[in-house]
Every structure is written in structure tokens, then in C-alpha cells.
Amino acid sequence: MKTIAFDVMGSDLGLSPAIGAALKILNEKKDLKITLVGNKTEIEEELKKQKLASKLVDRYEIFPTTEVIKMTDGILEIRRKKDSSMAKAIQIVEQGNANAIVTGGSTASFIAGCHFILKEFEGVKRPGFMPTIPTVIEDKVVLLLDVGANIENDPEDLLDFAIMATAYSQSTKGIAKPLVGLLNIGEEKSKGKELQIETYKLLSENPKINFYGNIEPREIISGDVDIIVTDGFTGNITLKAIEGMGKKLLTEIKKAVTKGPFRKIAALSLKPAFKEVASKFDYKNHAGAILLGINKIAFKSHGSSDLRSFHATLRMTYEAIENDVDNKLRKSLKEFKGS
Amino acid sequence: MKTIAFDVMGSDLGLSPAIGAALKILNEKKDLKITLVGNKTEIEEELKKQKLASKLVDRYEIFPTTEVIKMTDGILEIRRKKDSSMAKAIQIVEQGNANAIVTGGSTASFIAGCHFILKEFEGVKRPGFMPTIPTVIEDKVVLLLDVGANIENDPEDLLDFAIMATAYSQSTKGIAKPLVGLLNIGEEKSKGKELQIETYKLLSENPKINFYGNIEPREIISGDVDIIVTDGFTGNITLKAIEGMGKKLLTEIKKAVTKGPFRKIAALSLKPAFKEVASKFDYKNHAGAILLGINKIAFKSHGSSDLRSFHATLRMTYEAIENDVDNKLRKSLKEFKGS
């Protein structure tokens, strides 16, 4: 049996989509249990509204808490609000009563909480947020990190990211030698700031990394590489740029193909085609990011997650548990670092 | 009469698209002359192939040069290769024999050449590359800078960018109070690195800047602001991310709507709709970037520019001359800086 401690409070749309998604994934995965962490009354009321709740009653339980970490809370609130749903959910994992935590709450508090309560892997200074991004190649995704757990990173952090993402890719995707690219403004090794130039050296010198070289942001979704490493600021900027462009361009096309009655008719028969592309590149289906570098499996879903986003994140979390990701990462780090 | 000194050598596709674009714009703008700077024999041979050449013979001349700056040349080659087409084209402008320079050659050499020969405006430490990016709002563009003239910038640079882009927007777009956004990972003023936090202060305290606040990369093409300032590394990453995503997503949609005979038929009648969107967001139509901060008008076209790209860049350059951009910028800088 696998267990997820799910902080259902603190995200933008309230706890209804979180609980809906929890029941949906429980209905799909028979060897999964979920601990719903949050305000008991609110959770119970929401469960009453959900059709699947009575059928799945044996596979979820409520862990009642009285406080909530707000999006605007400082990072230290996770230490002050001892009975917050986020702090308790992390503790449940720390005490071994769940295999993984999922939250849609404050990113800064989540990173702080994981750092204080779960700690980083031995030898890892800073964890990185790693989402899974679809590429133009069928069924191929690319892992990008860090996308915002940090503001600044040094070359050693980026090497750690490459090592951990390699192990993650091997264990969850079954890719024997994942190809690692370094996000940069040009292909030549002399390009970029000191961070990129130094990281290029570290990655190319490490025999355990299958290094592709620099990759330009134009090629992120080309599917040329399996992993792209960068610092948290640049990764966050890049992720938001491609998400925004994708979403806005699809809206523009929708507007153009439904301009006037003639186009509308033709567009109707192409609806499935548009849906295919839109669904593939809709970031709501890729809303989850693992906090890679933390001793346990810790997933963050977008603050504005709806049912579909939470469901996608819970599915990724389930797969991470199934693939024993935390233990494999710990083992790989030891091997890679030769300690 | 307006004159452009056009370095037709050194871009990726040879001088054919450059000369084709020069003749096309000459045919459109009757008060324009172009000095084609480069290898005399090659230019003459290309002109023989072009239909418009004989008709427009009074409005172009060849300035013969013997050397070419290569894409792989170091930045100091512009000083060593004294008879390169790029160095000569810049000198022609410096000597007052043309109003503006255009090149598709090496970016690093171009920045170095403009710095050595034309110099920056008084009080401006570093110029910035500023492309014009289409937005989802009809006929509204956003100016983004710097996109790669620099690797590192300080808050004063970003303030200079904001001032110069404001003056540019006022003089070429006729926008009285252009809205300036600061590219960042979040909306709150505490977000980002020291560069963003300090720049936020400078921009919000300056009464001559119409400051919007931080803008996230998701909203670049929303049309919410007229100008977005950032450092050269982040700007280059962002520009390439949105360009790449735009291009790849359009290809994906094309593939999806032509899958199978039934979709193909429907897609045929929607071709104009796709073309509208593709042409609007095709970066070939927005391939030119002004090097803002240089004493004269200096435009760079993508290294891989085709005829359409060069033509778009020449058109922007013509408009900049028409609007007396360099003199207006000089005047605005004095007013803004209160000197």
C-alpha cells in the first residue's frame, strides 16, 4: 500500500478541487491511500458533496489541523504555525506514516518546511523544483530544473541537479543514459555568465553525466534532451515564458478560426485536432513539480491548481512512490559522488 | 533623402536575401537611398540577377570592401579588419554619409564596432538590443530590452533602458506615456534578485517613467505594457523561449490539422486563419533589433535573416530615421537625467 499525505488547504481555489482529485486518483489506483490534511469540518462537508466519497471511504482518512499557511505568509510561518496543514502533512511523511507529500500551498513555505522537517539528501546543498514539460516528440517529456526553489545557484548546485535528474529519469522513465543539456544563450561553451561557463566544465568533465552541451531556450520542447539544468531564476522565467506563449497562441488561433460563420463551420470539424495540441501543451496537465533533493518525495502543485492539475500532480506522486524514487536518488547520489 | 549604410556581407544565407530586401524597400520608399557595403564583384553579380536593380539604379551605390567579419570572429576583429564591410558601414554613418546602419553579421562585433566608432550617448554606460514583439492586441507591440547586447547589467543600465525606450516609443509610436514593466518572477516588489529589487526602486521613484511594476514572462505578449526592461542574459533567454514555443506550437497545430484526409479538407478552408496568426507571431517579421544607446541609428537583423527578415529590419530602420530617433533620444536623455 502506498500513502500520500495531501495538504488540501492553502491553494487558490479552495479545497474542493483538491478533494475531488484525491477521490479520482483513489478510484484509479487500488493500492493507494490518501491522508487528507486540513480543517476537519470543511473536509467533511466537501466529502458529502462528492459522489465517490462513500465508495472509497476505506482508503482515505482525515488528519485534522487548525491552521493554514497563506500564500502571503513569510517563509518562517511554517515554523510558527505548528498546527498548519502543510507542516503536519510534512511531519506525517517525516514520521514514516506516508510515502510522499503533496501541496498546492505557498511555495516558499513548502521549501522551508521540507528543509526544516525532512532535510536535504546528504551532500545536497539546495533542492530544485523540477516540472515535467511535454515536447513535440510523442510521449517524450523533458525535465527542467530548477524552476524557482532558489533565486541564485552555483555550478555545484547545477551538477547536483543533473545527477539527481539523471537518477530520476532512469528510475521513473527507464531511460538508461538520459541526455542532459545546460540552458544557455548560445551553443558554444564560452557562452553565458560565469555560472554557465563553470557548469559547462563540471558537466562535461563528469563521466557519469551524459552531457549534451548547451541548449538554447528555442529548443526546450524539441525533445533533443531528457533533462535541462539551470538556476532557479532563469528556470522560472523560462518556464513562465513558454507556458504563457503556449496558452496565448492557442487562444489566438481559436479566435482566428472562429472569426465569421464559414470559418466556424470548418473549425468545428477540426476541434479534436486543436484539442490534441491544446491538451498536450496545457500546463494544467503538467502542474506538478517534485522538490528534488529532499530526503522524501515532495510534490508541489500550482497554487491555482484545479481538479485536473491536482489529479496530474497526484498521479506523478504515485508514480514516484511506485518507482521508489527517494531511495534510488539517495543511492545514485552516493555512487555519483563516489562516497 | 534618407540613407542607410547596409552591410550585406557576413550573415548566414549569403548576400542574396540582403540585396533582394534592399531593392524591395527602395521600391517602396521613394525618399530612401541605400549604400550596399561589401565585396564589389559579388554585389554586382547579385544585382544582375535581380529584376528591380536596373529600375532603382539611381538610389543605391556600392561601397566596395575586401574583408568580412565572420560569425566566429572575436569582438576585436572589428578593429583588426579595417576594410571589413561591417567596420566600413559603421564609419559611413559616423562620417555623416548615411543616417543609419543595418547588418546581419556577428552581434558581438557589431556591438564592439558601434562602441568603438559611434560611441554611446553621453551618460549611457551600455547600449541594449531592443526588438519589437507582437502582442495579442491588434497593432500593439511591446519593446523588450536588453535581449543580448550585454551578459550582465546593473540597475542604472535598466533605468537607462527604460528612459531610452520611453523616448523611442514616444517618437516612433506616438505613445504619450508608454507603460514600462520590469521582467520578473513575480508581481511583488520583493521578488527576484538584487538587480530586480533595486531596479524596481529606481523605476518606481522616477517621476518621468510610467512604471507598471513587475511583469511575469507569461504576460509578455498580453499587451499590458509598452516596454519591458531586463538584463541581457534574461532578455535573450526569454526572447528565444517565446520565439521557439511560438514556432514549434504552430508546427504542431499544422501537423494535427492535416492528419488524415478529412482534417486536411477542413484545414484547407482555415488556411487564411492560420496564416494570420502565424504571420503575426513569426519572428522573421520581427527580426530586427535596434542597438539602443548608440549615438546613431544602428539596427541588427538575425544572423539567419532571409529576404523577409532583412526587409522588416530595413523598414524599421527607415521609420527610425523618419522619426529622427537618435536626436530625440539624445534630447530625452538630457531631460530625463536633468542635466
XYZ file of C-alpha atoms in Angstrom:
678
model
C 0.000 0.000 0.000
C 1.198 3.497 -0.883
C 0.191 6.546 1.131
C 0.158 10.239 0.209
C -0.156 12.962 2.849
C -2.179 15.604 0.987
C -2.335 19.182 2.294
C -5.752 20.152 0.920
C -5.709 23.715 2.325
C -3.917 26.860 1.196
C -4.312 26.720 -2.579
C -6.136 29.420 -4.522
C -9.359 27.608 -5.453
C -10.235 26.201 -2.030
C -10.301 22.550 -1.018
C -12.989 21.327 -3.408
C -10.703 20.594 -6.431
C -8.097 19.039 -4.130
C -10.582 16.591 -2.611
C -12.167 15.856 -5.997
C -8.749 14.981 -7.387
C -7.900 12.823 -4.356
C -11.029 10.723 -4.822
C -10.419 10.458 -8.561
C -6.911 9.068 -8.162
C -8.012 6.732 -5.325
C -10.629 5.338 -7.677
C -7.921 4.659 -10.279
C -5.147 3.273 -8.072
C -6.323 0.452 -5.840
C -3.109 0.273 -3.807
C -3.213 3.922 -2.783
C -4.324 5.585 0.446
C -4.553 9.329 0.989
C -4.422 11.242 4.262
C -6.394 14.449 3.788
C -4.706 17.032 5.987
C -6.691 20.154 6.867
C -9.776 21.614 8.526
C -11.947 18.655 9.581
C -15.333 20.341 9.185
C -14.532 21.773 5.760
C -13.163 18.447 4.511
C -16.191 16.522 5.791
C -18.576 18.982 4.173
C -16.737 18.711 0.868
C -16.729 14.904 1.057
C -20.510 14.936 1.481
C -20.796 16.630 -1.915
C -18.575 14.122 -3.699
C -20.140 11.011 -5.242
C -17.058 8.790 -4.894
C -16.570 9.566 -1.202
C -18.674 6.751 0.266
C -17.306 4.122 -2.140
C -13.697 4.912 -1.223
C -14.180 5.545 2.480
C -11.699 2.799 3.469
C -8.840 4.425 1.589
C -8.777 7.945 2.891
C -8.650 9.439 6.332
C -8.780 12.952 7.689
C -5.898 14.350 9.703
C -7.457 17.400 11.389
C -5.468 20.631 11.641
C -6.471 24.113 12.784
C -4.103 26.465 10.919
C -3.421 27.319 7.282
C -0.272 28.706 5.626
C -1.350 31.641 3.476
C 0.197 32.465 0.094
C 1.377 35.773 1.557
C 2.960 34.217 4.662
C 6.684 34.629 5.185
C 8.849 31.535 4.948
C 9.150 31.237 8.704
C 5.399 30.872 9.269
C 5.855 27.159 8.655
C 7.762 27.031 11.969
C 5.357 29.331 13.815
C 2.103 27.722 12.650
C 2.788 24.373 14.255
C -0.705 23.054 13.549
C -0.857 24.155 9.921
C -1.984 21.601 7.354
C 1.283 21.987 5.442
C 3.571 21.495 8.451
C 1.541 18.499 9.639
C 1.476 16.875 6.202
C 5.271 17.157 6.017
C 5.577 15.697 9.540
C 3.367 12.742 8.631
C 5.896 11.879 5.914
C 8.853 12.508 8.210
C 7.386 10.099 10.790
C 7.020 7.405 8.153
C 3.217 7.466 8.107
C 3.098 8.390 4.414
C 5.417 7.917 1.448
C 5.037 11.365 -0.052
C 3.565 14.799 0.468
C 1.547 16.886 -1.999
C 0.506 20.517 -1.546
C -0.871 23.369 -3.612
C 0.057 25.899 -0.924
C 2.750 28.584 -0.646
C 5.932 27.610 -2.493
C 8.313 29.466 -0.190
C 6.772 27.911 2.938
C 6.842 24.464 1.367
C 10.546 24.696 0.552
C 11.261 25.975 4.064
C 9.134 23.245 5.639
C 10.774 20.460 3.642
C 14.184 21.887 4.532
C 13.450 22.151 8.260
C 11.496 18.932 8.716
C 12.610 16.483 6.005
C 16.109 17.872 5.245
C 18.087 17.603 2.021
C 19.919 14.462 0.876
C 23.407 14.180 2.321
C 25.764 16.289 0.197
C 22.994 18.303 -1.487
C 23.067 21.983 -0.544
C 19.916 23.125 -2.329
C 16.905 21.259 -3.684
C 15.390 22.208 -7.046
C 11.841 22.286 -8.366
C 11.547 20.037 -11.378
C 8.434 20.025 -13.562
C 7.856 17.678 -16.479
C 7.433 19.506 -19.777
C 5.860 17.982 -22.909
C 7.908 18.020 -26.119
C 6.950 17.833 -29.790
C 8.032 14.179 -29.801
C 5.197 11.790 -28.992
C 5.332 10.594 -25.380
C 8.654 12.310 -24.750
C 8.979 14.808 -21.937
C 11.836 16.962 -20.731
C 12.695 17.591 -17.085
C 13.629 21.218 -16.341
C 15.210 22.328 -13.065
C 15.462 24.461 -11.032
C 12.330 26.480 -11.850
C 12.181 28.521 -8.674
C 13.127 26.764 -5.456
C 16.156 29.087 -5.487
C 16.915 32.592 -6.707
C 20.643 32.029 -7.075
C 22.538 28.799 -7.721
C 26.199 27.910 -8.084
C 27.783 25.399 -10.521
C 27.825 22.664 -7.842
C 24.045 23.031 -7.433
C 23.587 22.564 -11.169
C 25.783 19.473 -11.091
C 23.650 18.099 -8.235
C 20.529 18.854 -10.288
C 21.996 16.961 -13.245
C 22.897 13.963 -11.080
C 19.516 13.805 -9.338
C 17.509 14.319 -12.527
C 19.572 11.612 -14.230
C 18.720 9.171 -11.436
C 15.072 10.276 -11.526
C 14.888 9.802 -15.266
C 16.491 6.371 -15.025
C 14.170 5.159 -12.286
C 10.849 6.655 -13.394
C 11.240 6.779 -17.180
C 13.550 3.795 -17.672
C 15.976 5.865 -19.753
C 19.405 4.254 -19.387
C 21.540 7.292 -20.221
C 19.428 10.442 -20.037
C 20.867 13.302 -22.071
C 21.491 16.450 -20.000
C 21.527 19.957 -21.528
C 22.610 23.223 -19.918
C 20.211 26.099 -20.623
C 22.183 28.928 -22.201
C 22.078 31.829 -24.669
C 24.243 30.001 -27.231
C 25.700 26.621 -28.077
C 29.404 27.440 -27.658
C 30.947 26.567 -24.308
C 32.169 30.136 -23.838
C 28.599 31.488 -23.803
C 26.725 32.808 -20.812
C 27.648 34.111 -17.388
C 30.277 32.643 -15.112
C 27.628 30.214 -13.800
C 27.066 28.701 -17.249
C 30.753 28.629 -18.191
C 31.752 26.896 -14.940
C 28.806 24.495 -15.022
C 29.670 23.548 -18.606
C 33.103 22.430 -17.359
C 31.696 20.428 -14.438
C 29.121 18.654 -16.584
C 31.462 17.862 -19.464
C 34.146 16.518 -17.109
C 31.800 14.209 -15.206
C 31.851 10.736 -16.809
C 28.568 9.757 -15.192
C 26.632 12.593 -16.852
C 25.588 12.102 -20.466
C 26.204 15.760 -21.363
C 24.658 17.230 -24.491
C 26.199 20.683 -24.147
C 24.406 24.000 -24.091
C 20.794 24.089 -25.195
C 19.061 27.302 -26.261
C 15.578 28.131 -24.943
C 14.236 27.789 -28.504
C 14.854 24.039 -28.314
C 13.348 23.258 -24.912
C 10.359 21.424 -26.343
C 12.280 19.923 -29.289
C 12.822 16.703 -27.372
C 16.577 16.765 -28.102
C 17.449 16.192 -24.444
C 15.848 14.481 -21.439
C 16.965 16.946 -18.791
C 17.734 20.687 -18.804
C 19.529 22.273 -15.859
C 19.595 25.970 -14.960
C 19.427 28.279 -11.949
C 16.089 28.938 -10.231
C 15.632 32.478 -11.534
C 16.344 31.638 -15.174
C 14.307 28.422 -14.959
C 11.293 30.229 -13.547
C 11.489 32.938 -16.216
C 11.827 30.338 -18.964
C 9.014 28.103 -17.761
C 6.621 31.019 -17.457
C 7.645 32.351 -20.879
C 6.873 29.088 -22.680
C 3.703 28.460 -20.671
C 2.429 31.942 -21.415
C 3.322 31.835 -25.082
C 1.700 28.413 -25.483
C -1.522 29.437 -23.816
C -1.834 32.801 -25.581
C -1.015 31.426 -29.013
C -3.693 28.735 -28.700
C -6.192 31.435 -27.728
C -5.168 33.497 -30.768
C -5.689 30.530 -33.066
C -9.059 29.811 -31.517
C -10.071 33.415 -32.138
C -8.824 33.353 -35.741
C -10.529 30.072 -36.714
C -13.887 31.105 -35.305
C -13.963 34.534 -36.932
C -17.116 34.519 -39.061
C -19.614 31.736 -39.788
C -17.651 29.998 -42.580
C -14.530 29.542 -40.523
C -16.626 28.419 -37.572
C -18.042 25.501 -39.528
C -14.631 24.321 -40.711
C -13.181 24.804 -37.234
C -15.870 22.577 -35.770
C -14.585 19.547 -37.627
C -11.034 20.345 -36.530
C -11.971 20.596 -32.875
C -10.390 17.236 -31.999
C -7.132 18.317 -33.669
C -6.959 21.563 -31.682
C -7.851 19.665 -28.535
C -4.991 17.212 -29.077
C -2.423 20.002 -29.242
C -4.019 22.118 -26.523
C -4.235 19.233 -24.102
C -0.643 18.163 -24.793
C 0.759 21.624 -24.095
C -1.734 22.703 -21.441
C 0.308 23.267 -18.333
C -2.647 22.287 -16.170
C -1.783 18.720 -17.157
C 1.787 19.322 -16.059
C 1.107 21.369 -12.950
C 3.194 19.305 -10.565
C 6.865 19.713 -9.758
C 8.906 17.475 -7.486
C 11.165 19.201 -4.964
C 14.248 17.235 -5.942
C 16.987 16.953 -3.326
C 14.724 16.427 -0.319
C 15.064 13.158 1.616
C 11.467 12.159 0.851
C 9.114 12.515 -2.094
C 7.676 16.041 -2.025
C 5.442 17.439 -4.775
C 4.125 20.933 -5.267
C 1.105 21.634 -7.466
C 0.462 25.134 -8.939
C -1.153 27.492 -6.428
C -4.053 27.901 -8.850
C -4.498 24.147 -9.346
C -7.915 22.918 -10.402
C -9.106 19.308 -10.177
C -7.196 18.341 -13.339
C -3.949 19.910 -12.117
C -4.158 18.285 -8.682
C -5.002 14.966 -10.295
C -1.953 15.191 -12.584
C 0.275 16.008 -9.610
C -1.136 13.142 -7.537
C -0.553 10.774 -10.463
C 3.089 11.868 -10.739
C 3.475 11.428 -6.993
C 2.006 7.936 -7.169
C 4.494 7.020 -9.912
C 7.381 8.415 -7.892
C 6.397 6.247 -4.914
C 5.898 3.222 -7.170
C 9.419 3.719 -8.562
C 10.950 4.170 -5.116
C 12.405 7.454 -6.314
C 13.724 8.781 -2.999
C 15.755 5.686 -2.202
C 17.081 5.412 -5.749
C 18.133 9.055 -5.727
C 19.934 8.590 -2.403
C 21.780 5.581 -3.835
C 22.670 7.356 -7.094
C 23.978 10.415 -5.308
C 26.335 8.206 -3.287
C 27.540 6.420 -6.422
C 27.923 9.597 -8.473
C 29.758 11.436 -5.779
C 31.918 8.389 -5.159
C 31.410 8.462 -1.391
C 16.516 61.923 -48.692
C 17.301 59.217 -46.157
C 20.327 56.944 -46.490
C 21.038 53.531 -44.963
C 24.546 52.025 -44.942
C 23.808 48.333 -45.370
C 26.474 45.719 -44.581
C 25.341 42.975 -46.975
C 28.110 40.512 -46.032
C 28.569 38.221 -43.025
C 25.049 36.873 -42.488
C 24.269 33.160 -42.702
C 22.416 32.977 -46.017
C 24.847 34.990 -48.145
C 24.217 38.383 -49.729
C 21.330 37.418 -51.998
C 18.479 37.937 -49.454
C 20.135 41.157 -48.225
C 20.248 42.686 -51.711
C 16.776 41.440 -52.558
C 15.438 43.125 -49.428
C 17.330 46.350 -50.171
C 15.756 46.620 -53.630
C 12.313 45.794 -52.246
C 12.391 48.591 -49.667
C 13.884 51.060 -52.199
C 10.954 50.281 -54.461
C 8.537 51.091 -51.628
C 10.178 54.196 -50.161
C 10.925 56.827 -52.766
C 12.959 59.059 -50.438
C 15.403 56.314 -49.493
C 18.923 55.593 -50.706
C 20.980 52.560 -49.739
C 24.751 52.156 -49.752
C 25.497 48.460 -50.280
C 28.721 47.801 -48.393
C 30.669 44.655 -49.298
C 32.506 42.688 -51.961
C 32.049 44.625 -55.239
C 32.102 41.632 -57.587
C 29.677 39.590 -55.517
C 27.274 42.512 -55.134
C 27.354 43.284 -58.866
C 26.721 39.652 -59.742
C 23.784 39.504 -57.377
C 22.361 42.763 -58.745
C 22.432 41.285 -62.263
C 20.058 38.561 -61.073
C 17.592 40.987 -59.513
C 14.746 42.371 -61.628
C 14.385 45.639 -59.720
C 18.098 46.500 -59.951
C 18.049 48.483 -63.173
C 14.892 50.394 -62.293
C 16.345 51.582 -58.990
C 19.918 52.150 -60.120
C 19.868 55.838 -59.099
C 19.093 55.049 -55.492
C 21.773 52.577 -54.499
C 25.512 52.602 -54.721
C 28.191 50.084 -53.932
C 30.834 50.828 -51.334
C 33.499 48.206 -52.054
C 35.255 46.431 -49.189
C 37.669 43.489 -49.146
C 37.185 41.872 -45.734
C 34.304 40.186 -43.917
C 33.648 39.786 -40.192
C 32.818 36.133 -39.580
C 30.251 34.901 -37.070
C 33.051 33.149 -35.211
C 35.352 36.194 -35.091
C 36.308 37.597 -31.709
C 34.979 41.034 -30.785
C 38.296 42.717 -31.547
C 38.323 41.636 -35.213
C 36.255 44.732 -35.949
C 39.378 46.783 -35.094
C 41.785 44.483 -36.916
C 39.796 44.065 -40.124
C 39.900 47.725 -41.098
C 38.415 47.099 -44.533
C 35.577 44.845 -43.379
C 32.086 45.616 -44.665
C 30.811 46.000 -41.117
C 33.519 48.431 -39.969
C 33.156 50.493 -43.156
C 29.358 50.618 -42.931
C 29.633 51.926 -39.367
C 32.218 54.503 -40.461
C 29.982 55.730 -43.283
C 27.374 56.582 -40.642
C 29.958 58.103 -38.324
C 31.155 60.394 -41.112
C 27.611 61.570 -41.767
C 27.282 59.891 -45.156
C 24.325 57.779 -44.028
C 21.635 58.134 -41.365
C 21.696 54.574 -40.119
C 23.492 51.249 -40.361
C 21.955 47.794 -40.823
C 23.808 44.466 -40.582
C 23.005 40.764 -40.316
C 26.563 39.971 -39.257
C 28.174 38.970 -35.956
C 26.375 40.501 -32.973
C 29.436 40.759 -30.746
C 31.489 42.502 -33.459
C 28.626 44.857 -34.218
C 28.298 45.947 -30.599
C 32.070 46.404 -30.368
C 32.178 48.339 -33.656
C 29.342 50.658 -32.653
C 31.018 51.227 -29.288
C 34.448 51.997 -30.791
C 33.330 54.024 -33.790
C 29.962 55.592 -32.977
C 30.159 55.653 -29.149
C 27.299 55.594 -26.663
C 25.092 58.595 -25.831
C 26.558 60.803 -23.139
C 25.733 59.289 -19.749
C 24.806 55.848 -21.112
C 27.207 53.115 -19.999
C 25.823 50.211 -22.001
C 23.548 50.040 -25.033
C 20.791 47.420 -25.237
C 19.321 45.410 -28.090
C 15.624 46.112 -28.386
C 13.380 44.045 -30.669
C 9.709 44.757 -31.287
C 7.461 41.901 -30.210
C 3.866 41.439 -31.401
C 1.151 41.140 -28.752
C -2.325 39.610 -28.771
C -3.783 43.125 -29.061
C -4.284 44.204 -32.673
C -1.498 46.532 -33.860
C 0.060 46.721 -30.414
C 3.684 45.732 -29.938
C 5.916 45.552 -26.896
C 9.553 46.676 -26.807
C 11.809 44.284 -24.868
C 15.362 45.151 -23.861
C 18.141 44.181 -23.414
C 17.976 40.894 -25.321
C 21.694 40.223 -25.522
C 23.946 43.235 -26.064
C 25.138 42.528 -22.523
C 25.563 39.482 -20.304
C 25.318 41.400 -17.039
C 23.545 44.680 -16.300
C 23.141 46.843 -13.222
C 20.037 48.761 -12.064
C 21.327 52.002 -13.657
C 21.511 50.242 -17.040
C 17.907 49.139 -16.705
C 16.870 52.686 -15.802
C 18.695 53.927 -18.933
C 16.879 51.264 -20.980
C 13.546 52.443 -19.580
C 14.327 56.086 -20.358
C 15.538 55.403 -23.897
C 12.705 53.020 -24.748
C 10.201 55.561 -23.406
C 11.641 58.222 -25.731
C 11.714 55.722 -28.615
C 8.114 54.732 -28.026
C 7.035 58.368 -27.826
C 8.812 59.356 -31.034
C 8.138 56.308 -33.226
C 4.806 55.047 -31.888
C 3.342 58.334 -30.728
C 2.502 56.933 -27.300
C 2.441 59.843 -24.850
C 3.136 57.908 -21.647
C 4.450 54.456 -22.508
C 3.937 51.946 -19.697
C 7.177 50.301 -18.547
C 7.270 46.845 -16.903
C 10.191 45.121 -15.174
C 10.545 41.454 -16.160
C 10.477 39.363 -13.004
C 9.461 36.029 -11.471
C 6.576 37.559 -9.526
C 4.492 40.702 -9.175
C 5.529 41.722 -5.648
C 8.326 44.281 -5.403
C 10.347 41.967 -3.138
C 10.640 39.354 -5.922
C 13.759 38.494 -7.884
C 17.462 39.001 -7.439
C 19.121 42.145 -6.142
C 19.075 43.523 -9.705
C 15.283 43.344 -9.901
C 14.703 44.626 -6.355
C 16.998 47.629 -6.870
C 15.671 48.366 -10.354
C 12.111 48.270 -9.022
C 13.047 51.082 -6.617
C 14.740 53.194 -9.312
C 11.826 52.850 -11.735
C 9.101 53.486 -9.186
C 10.880 56.564 -7.810
C 11.451 58.182 -11.217
C 8.538 60.569 -11.976
C 9.337 60.546 -15.698
C 8.841 56.798 -16.041
C 5.279 55.495 -16.253
C 6.059 52.390 -14.193
C 3.718 49.399 -14.304
C 5.602 47.281 -11.787
C 6.902 43.756 -12.254
C 5.629 41.786 -15.207
C 5.880 37.996 -15.392
C 7.117 36.307 -18.589
C 3.649 34.778 -19.028
C 2.296 38.250 -19.814
C 4.914 39.485 -22.290
C 2.593 39.243 -25.284
C -0.544 40.265 -23.354
C -0.121 43.854 -24.448
C -0.437 45.133 -20.870
C 2.699 47.266 -21.182
C 4.569 49.083 -23.970
C 8.107 48.405 -22.754
C 9.711 45.596 -20.749
C 13.195 46.045 -19.285
C 15.557 43.292 -18.162
C 19.239 42.326 -18.256
C 20.789 40.976 -21.469
C 21.052 37.360 -20.319
C 17.468 37.089 -19.072
C 16.152 39.001 -22.085
C 17.925 36.724 -24.531
C 16.661 33.598 -22.751
C 13.113 34.974 -22.661
C 13.033 36.079 -26.287
C 14.325 32.727 -27.509
C 11.884 30.852 -25.268
C 8.821 32.625 -26.652
C 10.103 32.518 -30.244
C 10.797 28.798 -30.006
C 7.498 27.993 -28.326
C 5.562 30.039 -30.875
C 7.221 28.409 -33.844
C 7.003 24.861 -32.514
C 3.405 25.156 -31.399
C 2.333 26.399 -34.831
C 4.124 23.424 -36.407
C 2.324 21.064 -34.004
C -1.042 22.541 -34.920
C -0.231 22.255 -38.614
C 0.627 18.595 -38.121
C -2.555 17.936 -36.119
C -4.953 19.637 -38.548
C -3.516 17.836 -41.585
C -3.585 14.368 -40.055
C -5.777 12.312 -42.382
C -7.824 13.352 -45.430
C -10.902 14.636 -43.572
C -8.955 17.044 -41.416
C -6.947 18.165 -44.427
C -10.054 19.346 -46.247
C -11.322 21.324 -43.270
C -7.843 22.735 -42.672
C -7.691 23.989 -46.239
C -10.539 26.400 -45.676
C -8.928 27.620 -42.474
C -5.581 28.300 -44.110
C -6.078 32.104 -44.085
C -6.850 31.956 -40.362
C -3.675 30.015 -39.573
C -1.694 32.313 -41.794
C -2.975 35.383 -39.939
C -1.730 34.068 -36.611
C 1.490 32.562 -37.981
C 2.451 35.732 -39.785
C 1.684 37.884 -36.747
C 3.898 35.816 -34.448
C 6.547 34.781 -36.978
C 9.774 36.232 -35.703
C 11.045 36.572 -39.256
C 8.730 39.561 -39.466
C 10.275 40.953 -36.292
C 13.902 40.039 -36.940
C 15.373 43.480 -36.380
C 16.556 44.970 -33.131
C 17.854 48.498 -32.636
C 21.049 48.892 -30.609
C 19.616 51.492 -28.280
C 22.096 53.807 -26.552
C 24.394 54.349 -29.535
C 24.816 57.900 -30.855
C 23.386 56.942 -34.259
C 20.684 54.628 -35.547
C 22.102 51.084 -35.599
C 19.994 48.022 -36.442
C 20.900 44.354 -36.278
C 18.966 41.713 -38.203
C 19.036 37.997 -37.192
C 22.174 36.227 -38.441
C 19.896 33.810 -40.277
C 17.847 36.582 -41.890
C 16.098 35.789 -45.146
C 14.680 38.400 -47.527
C 11.581 38.885 -45.395
C 13.627 39.383 -42.219
C 16.023 41.873 -43.825
C 13.111 43.728 -45.343
C 11.384 44.011 -41.956
C 14.606 45.316 -40.396
C 15.142 47.855 -43.203
C 11.558 49.043 -42.788
C 12.074 49.584 -39.049
C 15.319 51.421 -39.770
C 13.559 53.665 -42.283
C 10.910 54.505 -39.689
C 13.569 55.278 -37.096
C 15.258 57.727 -39.493
C 11.905 59.232 -40.434
C 11.158 59.835 -36.755
C 14.584 61.312 -36.052
C 15.001 58.767 -33.291
C 18.667 59.371 -32.439
C 18.261 63.099 -31.904
C 15.047 62.652 -29.944
C 16.696 60.061 -27.702
C 19.638 62.365 -27.057
C 17.259 65.153 -26.102
C 15.125 62.905 -23.871
C 18.134 61.535 -22.051
C 19.213 65.079 -21.180
C 15.729 65.975 -19.946
C 15.242 62.745 -18.004
C 18.600 62.926 -16.342
C 18.044 66.607 -15.601
C 21.392 67.650 -16.972
